[in-house]
Coordinates of C-alpha atoms in Angstrom, one line a residue:
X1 CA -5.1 15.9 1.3
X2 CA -3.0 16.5 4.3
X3 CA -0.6 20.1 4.6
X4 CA 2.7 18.1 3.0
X5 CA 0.9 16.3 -0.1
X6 CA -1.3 19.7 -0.6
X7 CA 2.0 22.0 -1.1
X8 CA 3.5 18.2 -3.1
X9 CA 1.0 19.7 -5.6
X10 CA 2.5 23.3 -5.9
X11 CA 5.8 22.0 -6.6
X12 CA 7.3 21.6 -3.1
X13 CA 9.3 18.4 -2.4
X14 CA 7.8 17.6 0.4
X15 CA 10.4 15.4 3.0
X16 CA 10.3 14.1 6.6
X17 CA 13.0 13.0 8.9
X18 CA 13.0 10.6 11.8
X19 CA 16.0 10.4 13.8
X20 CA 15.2 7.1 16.1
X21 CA 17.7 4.3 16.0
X22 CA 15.4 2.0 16.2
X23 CA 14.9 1.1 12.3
X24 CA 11.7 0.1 10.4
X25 CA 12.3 -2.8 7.9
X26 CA 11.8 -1.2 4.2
X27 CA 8.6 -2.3 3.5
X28 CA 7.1 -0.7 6.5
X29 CA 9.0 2.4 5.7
X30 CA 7.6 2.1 2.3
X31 CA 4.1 2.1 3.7
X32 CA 4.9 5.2 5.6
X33 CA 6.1 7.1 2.5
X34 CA 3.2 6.2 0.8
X35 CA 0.9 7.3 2.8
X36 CA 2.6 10.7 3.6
X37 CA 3.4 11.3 0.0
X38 CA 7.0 12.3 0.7
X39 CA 9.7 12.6 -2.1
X40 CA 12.5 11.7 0.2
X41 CA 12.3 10.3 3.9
X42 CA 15.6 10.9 6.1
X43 CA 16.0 7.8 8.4
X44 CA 18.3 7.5 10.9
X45 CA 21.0 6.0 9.0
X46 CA 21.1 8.7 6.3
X47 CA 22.5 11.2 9.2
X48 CA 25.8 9.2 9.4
X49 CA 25.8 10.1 13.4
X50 CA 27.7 8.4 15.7
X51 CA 27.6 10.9 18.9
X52 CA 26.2 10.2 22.2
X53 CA 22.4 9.2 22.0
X54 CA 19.6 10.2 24.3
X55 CA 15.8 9.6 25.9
X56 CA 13.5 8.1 23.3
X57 CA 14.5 5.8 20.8
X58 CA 16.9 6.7 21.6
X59 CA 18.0 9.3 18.8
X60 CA 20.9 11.9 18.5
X61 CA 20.6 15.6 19.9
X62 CA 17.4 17.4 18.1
X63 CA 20.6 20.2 17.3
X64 CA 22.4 17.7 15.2
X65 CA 19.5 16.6 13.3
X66 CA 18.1 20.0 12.3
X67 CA 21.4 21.1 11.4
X68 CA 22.0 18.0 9.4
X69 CA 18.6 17.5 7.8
X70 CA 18.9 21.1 6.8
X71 CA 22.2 20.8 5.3
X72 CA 21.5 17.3 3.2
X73 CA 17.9 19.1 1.8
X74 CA 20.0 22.1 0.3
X75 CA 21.0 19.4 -2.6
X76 CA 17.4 18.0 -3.3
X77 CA 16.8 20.6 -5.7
X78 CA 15.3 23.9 -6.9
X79 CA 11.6 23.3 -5.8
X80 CA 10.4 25.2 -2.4
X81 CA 10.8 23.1 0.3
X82 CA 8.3 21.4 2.4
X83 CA 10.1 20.0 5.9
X84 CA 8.6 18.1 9.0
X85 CA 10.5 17.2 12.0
X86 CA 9.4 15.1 15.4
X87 CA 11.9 16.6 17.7
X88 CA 13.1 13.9 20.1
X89 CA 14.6 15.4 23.0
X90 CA 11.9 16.6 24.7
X91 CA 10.4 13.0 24.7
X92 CA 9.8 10.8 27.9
X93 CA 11.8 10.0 29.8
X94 CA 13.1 12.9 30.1
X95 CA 16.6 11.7 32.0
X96 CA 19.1 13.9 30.3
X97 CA 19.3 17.2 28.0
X98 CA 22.1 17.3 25.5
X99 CA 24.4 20.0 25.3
X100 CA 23.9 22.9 23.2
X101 CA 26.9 23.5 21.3
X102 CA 28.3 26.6 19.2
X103 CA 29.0 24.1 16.4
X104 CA 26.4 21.4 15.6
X105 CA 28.6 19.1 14.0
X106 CA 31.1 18.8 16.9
X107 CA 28.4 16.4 18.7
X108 CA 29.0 13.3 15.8
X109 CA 32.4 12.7 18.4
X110 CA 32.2 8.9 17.6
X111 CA 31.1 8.1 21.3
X112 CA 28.5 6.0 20.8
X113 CA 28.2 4.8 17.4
X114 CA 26.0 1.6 18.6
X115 CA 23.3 2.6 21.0
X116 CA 21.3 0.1 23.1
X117 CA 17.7 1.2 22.3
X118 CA 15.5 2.1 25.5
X119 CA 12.8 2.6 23.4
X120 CA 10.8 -0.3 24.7
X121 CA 11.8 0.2 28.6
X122 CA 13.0 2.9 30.1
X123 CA 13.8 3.3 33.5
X124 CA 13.2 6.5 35.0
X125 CA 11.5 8.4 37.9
X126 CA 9.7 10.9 36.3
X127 CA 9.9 14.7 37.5
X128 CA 8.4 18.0 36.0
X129 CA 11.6 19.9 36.0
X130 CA 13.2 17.6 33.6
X131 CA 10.7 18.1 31.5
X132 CA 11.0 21.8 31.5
X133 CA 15.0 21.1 30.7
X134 CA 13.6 19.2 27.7
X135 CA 11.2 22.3 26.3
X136 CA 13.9 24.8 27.3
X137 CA 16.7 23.1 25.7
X138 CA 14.2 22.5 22.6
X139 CA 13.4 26.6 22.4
X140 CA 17.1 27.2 22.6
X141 CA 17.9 25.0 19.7
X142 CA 14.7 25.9 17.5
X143 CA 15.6 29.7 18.0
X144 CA 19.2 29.5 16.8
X145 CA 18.5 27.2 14.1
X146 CA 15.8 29.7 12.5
X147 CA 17.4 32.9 13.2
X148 CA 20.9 31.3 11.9
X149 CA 20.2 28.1 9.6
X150 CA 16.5 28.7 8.1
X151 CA 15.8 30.6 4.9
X152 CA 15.1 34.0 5.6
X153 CA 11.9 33.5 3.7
X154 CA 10.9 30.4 5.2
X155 CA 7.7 30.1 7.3
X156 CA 7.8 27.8 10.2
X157 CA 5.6 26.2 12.1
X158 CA 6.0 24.6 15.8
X159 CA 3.4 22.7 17.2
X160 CA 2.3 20.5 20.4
X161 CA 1.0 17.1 19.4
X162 CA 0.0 15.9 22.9
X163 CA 0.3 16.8 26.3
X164 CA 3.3 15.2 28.6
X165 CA 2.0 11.8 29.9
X166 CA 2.8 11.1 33.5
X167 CA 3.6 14.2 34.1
X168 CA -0.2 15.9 33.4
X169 CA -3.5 15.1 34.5
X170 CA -7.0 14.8 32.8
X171 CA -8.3 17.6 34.5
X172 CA -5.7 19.8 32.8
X173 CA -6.8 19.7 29.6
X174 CA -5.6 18.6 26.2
X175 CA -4.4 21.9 25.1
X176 CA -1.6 22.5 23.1
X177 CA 0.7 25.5 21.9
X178 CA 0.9 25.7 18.1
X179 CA 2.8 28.8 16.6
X180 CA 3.5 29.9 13.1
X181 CA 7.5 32.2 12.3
X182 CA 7.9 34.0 9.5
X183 CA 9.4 37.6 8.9
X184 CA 6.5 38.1 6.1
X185 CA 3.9 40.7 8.7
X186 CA 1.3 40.4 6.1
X187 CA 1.3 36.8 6.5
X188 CA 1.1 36.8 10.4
X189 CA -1.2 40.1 10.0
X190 CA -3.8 38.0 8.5
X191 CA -3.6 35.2 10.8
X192 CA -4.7 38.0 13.5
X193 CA -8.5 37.2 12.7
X194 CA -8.2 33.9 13.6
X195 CA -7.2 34.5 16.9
X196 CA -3.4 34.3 17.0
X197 CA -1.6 36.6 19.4
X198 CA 1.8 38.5 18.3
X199 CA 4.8 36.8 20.5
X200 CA 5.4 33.6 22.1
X201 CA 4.3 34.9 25.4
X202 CA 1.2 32.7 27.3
X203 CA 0.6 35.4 29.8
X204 CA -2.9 36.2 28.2
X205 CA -6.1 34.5 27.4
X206 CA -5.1 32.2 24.3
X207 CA -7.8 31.1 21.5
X208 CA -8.7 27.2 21.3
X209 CA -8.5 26.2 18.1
X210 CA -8.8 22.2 16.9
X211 CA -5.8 20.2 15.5
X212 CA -8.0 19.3 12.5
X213 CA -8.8 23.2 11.9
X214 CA -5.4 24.2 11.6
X215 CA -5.0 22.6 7.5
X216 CA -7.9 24.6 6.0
X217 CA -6.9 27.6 8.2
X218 CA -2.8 27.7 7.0
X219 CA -3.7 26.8 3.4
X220 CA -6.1 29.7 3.2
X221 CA -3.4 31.6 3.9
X222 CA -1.0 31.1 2.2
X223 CA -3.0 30.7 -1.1
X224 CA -3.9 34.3 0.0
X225 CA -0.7 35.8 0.4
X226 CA 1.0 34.1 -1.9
X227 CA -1.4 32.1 -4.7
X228 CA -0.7 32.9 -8.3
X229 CA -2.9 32.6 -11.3
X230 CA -6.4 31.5 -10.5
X231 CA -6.3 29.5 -7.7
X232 CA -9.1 30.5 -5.4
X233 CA -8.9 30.6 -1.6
X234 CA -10.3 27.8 0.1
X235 CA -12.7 28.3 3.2
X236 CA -11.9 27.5 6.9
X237 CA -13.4 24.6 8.4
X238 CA -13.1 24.7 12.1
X239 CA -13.7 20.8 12.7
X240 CA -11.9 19.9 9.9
X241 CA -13.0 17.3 7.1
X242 CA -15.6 14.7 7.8
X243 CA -14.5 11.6 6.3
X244 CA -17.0 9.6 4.7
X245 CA -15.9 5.8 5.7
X246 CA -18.3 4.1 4.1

């Protein structure tokens, strides 16, 4: 089982959210929730945005969304919570940052309700420091929404999926940052072992770990810190699962 269907068995409703204009029909969507085990999938059209639209997709401001997402979720129930987001905004092609606003819900201004979808062909020259716009605007936003939106005992996890096409090379590697927020120090004290650093800082020697490592790893975690009855802690695998495809 993957991290979302795993905590689906603890009694979290596990939910997603994709914010691209660009729809799926509902029977691919359907294939999508089935594989991912969801409970409830927020698609573009549940966010009721019409406010400018930008980069990939493209999809409202990564603000609105979080905001909104968050806000919808609070009425799906008593059950913990188990959220995933693909922000957007730091996508290719990079042209343009929204603005980051005091109040999230000023951006639905009803200037674009209709967008024409660059998704297939977009036309840009491609440049590093819009990029760093992107990741800095995405910091910004991600920092305010946990320190003013989140639950306070929420843990949160932010990770890389893949290095910046045309803007990286081969020779730089495929490393990614992947961090894990929470104001439980127990939790992140026992994540030490593993190699995590305290801060968001890059200014030292970082650990490699693998993508596939990282499910055994956070399970065994939290089972530790927070597993009730008998539920014994499962081991870390490194390399992951090896699938038997036979």
């Amino acid at each position: 089982p993957h991290l979302g269907a795993a905590l689906k068995g603890m009694g979290y409703h596990n939910t997603r959210v994709t914010s691209l204009s660009v729809e799926l029909d509902d029977a691919k969507w359907q294939q999508y929730r089935s594989f991912f085990g969801t409970d409830s999938w927020l698609r573009y059209g549940d966010l009721n945005y019409g406010g400018a639209h930008y980069g990939w997709g493209p999809a409202p401001p990564d603000q609105f969304v979080l905001s909104a997402a968050n806000e919808a979720l609070q009425s799906e129930g008593e059950n913990p919570l188990f959220f995933f987001m693909i922000t957007q905004n730091s996508h290719y092609p990079w042209q343009e940052v929204p603005p980051l606003v005091e109040e999230w819900r000023t951006l639905n201004d009803g200037s674009q309700i209709n967008p024409q979808s660059n998704l297939q062909t977009p036309d840009v020259t491609v440049k590093l420091d819009d990029y760093m716009n992107g990741i800095a605007y995405e910091l910004k936003i991600l920092t305010r929404f946990i320190l003013e939106e989140v639950d306070p005992d929420a843990v949160v996890i932010l990770a890389g999926d893949h290095q910046p096409g045309y803007i990286t090379r081969r020779e730089d590697g495929y490393q990614t940052p992947l961090h894990i927020i929470s104001r439980d120090k127990k939790l992140l004290d026992s994540l030490l072992p593993y190699g995590f650093e305290t801060g968001l800082s890059l200014d030292q020697p970082q650990t490699r770990m693998k993508h596939e490592g990282f499910y055994s790893l956070f399970m065994r975690a939290l089972i530790d810190r927070y597993g009730r009855g008998d539920r014994l802690t499962p081991p870390y695998l490194p390399d992951g699962i090896e699938l038997d495809n036979k």
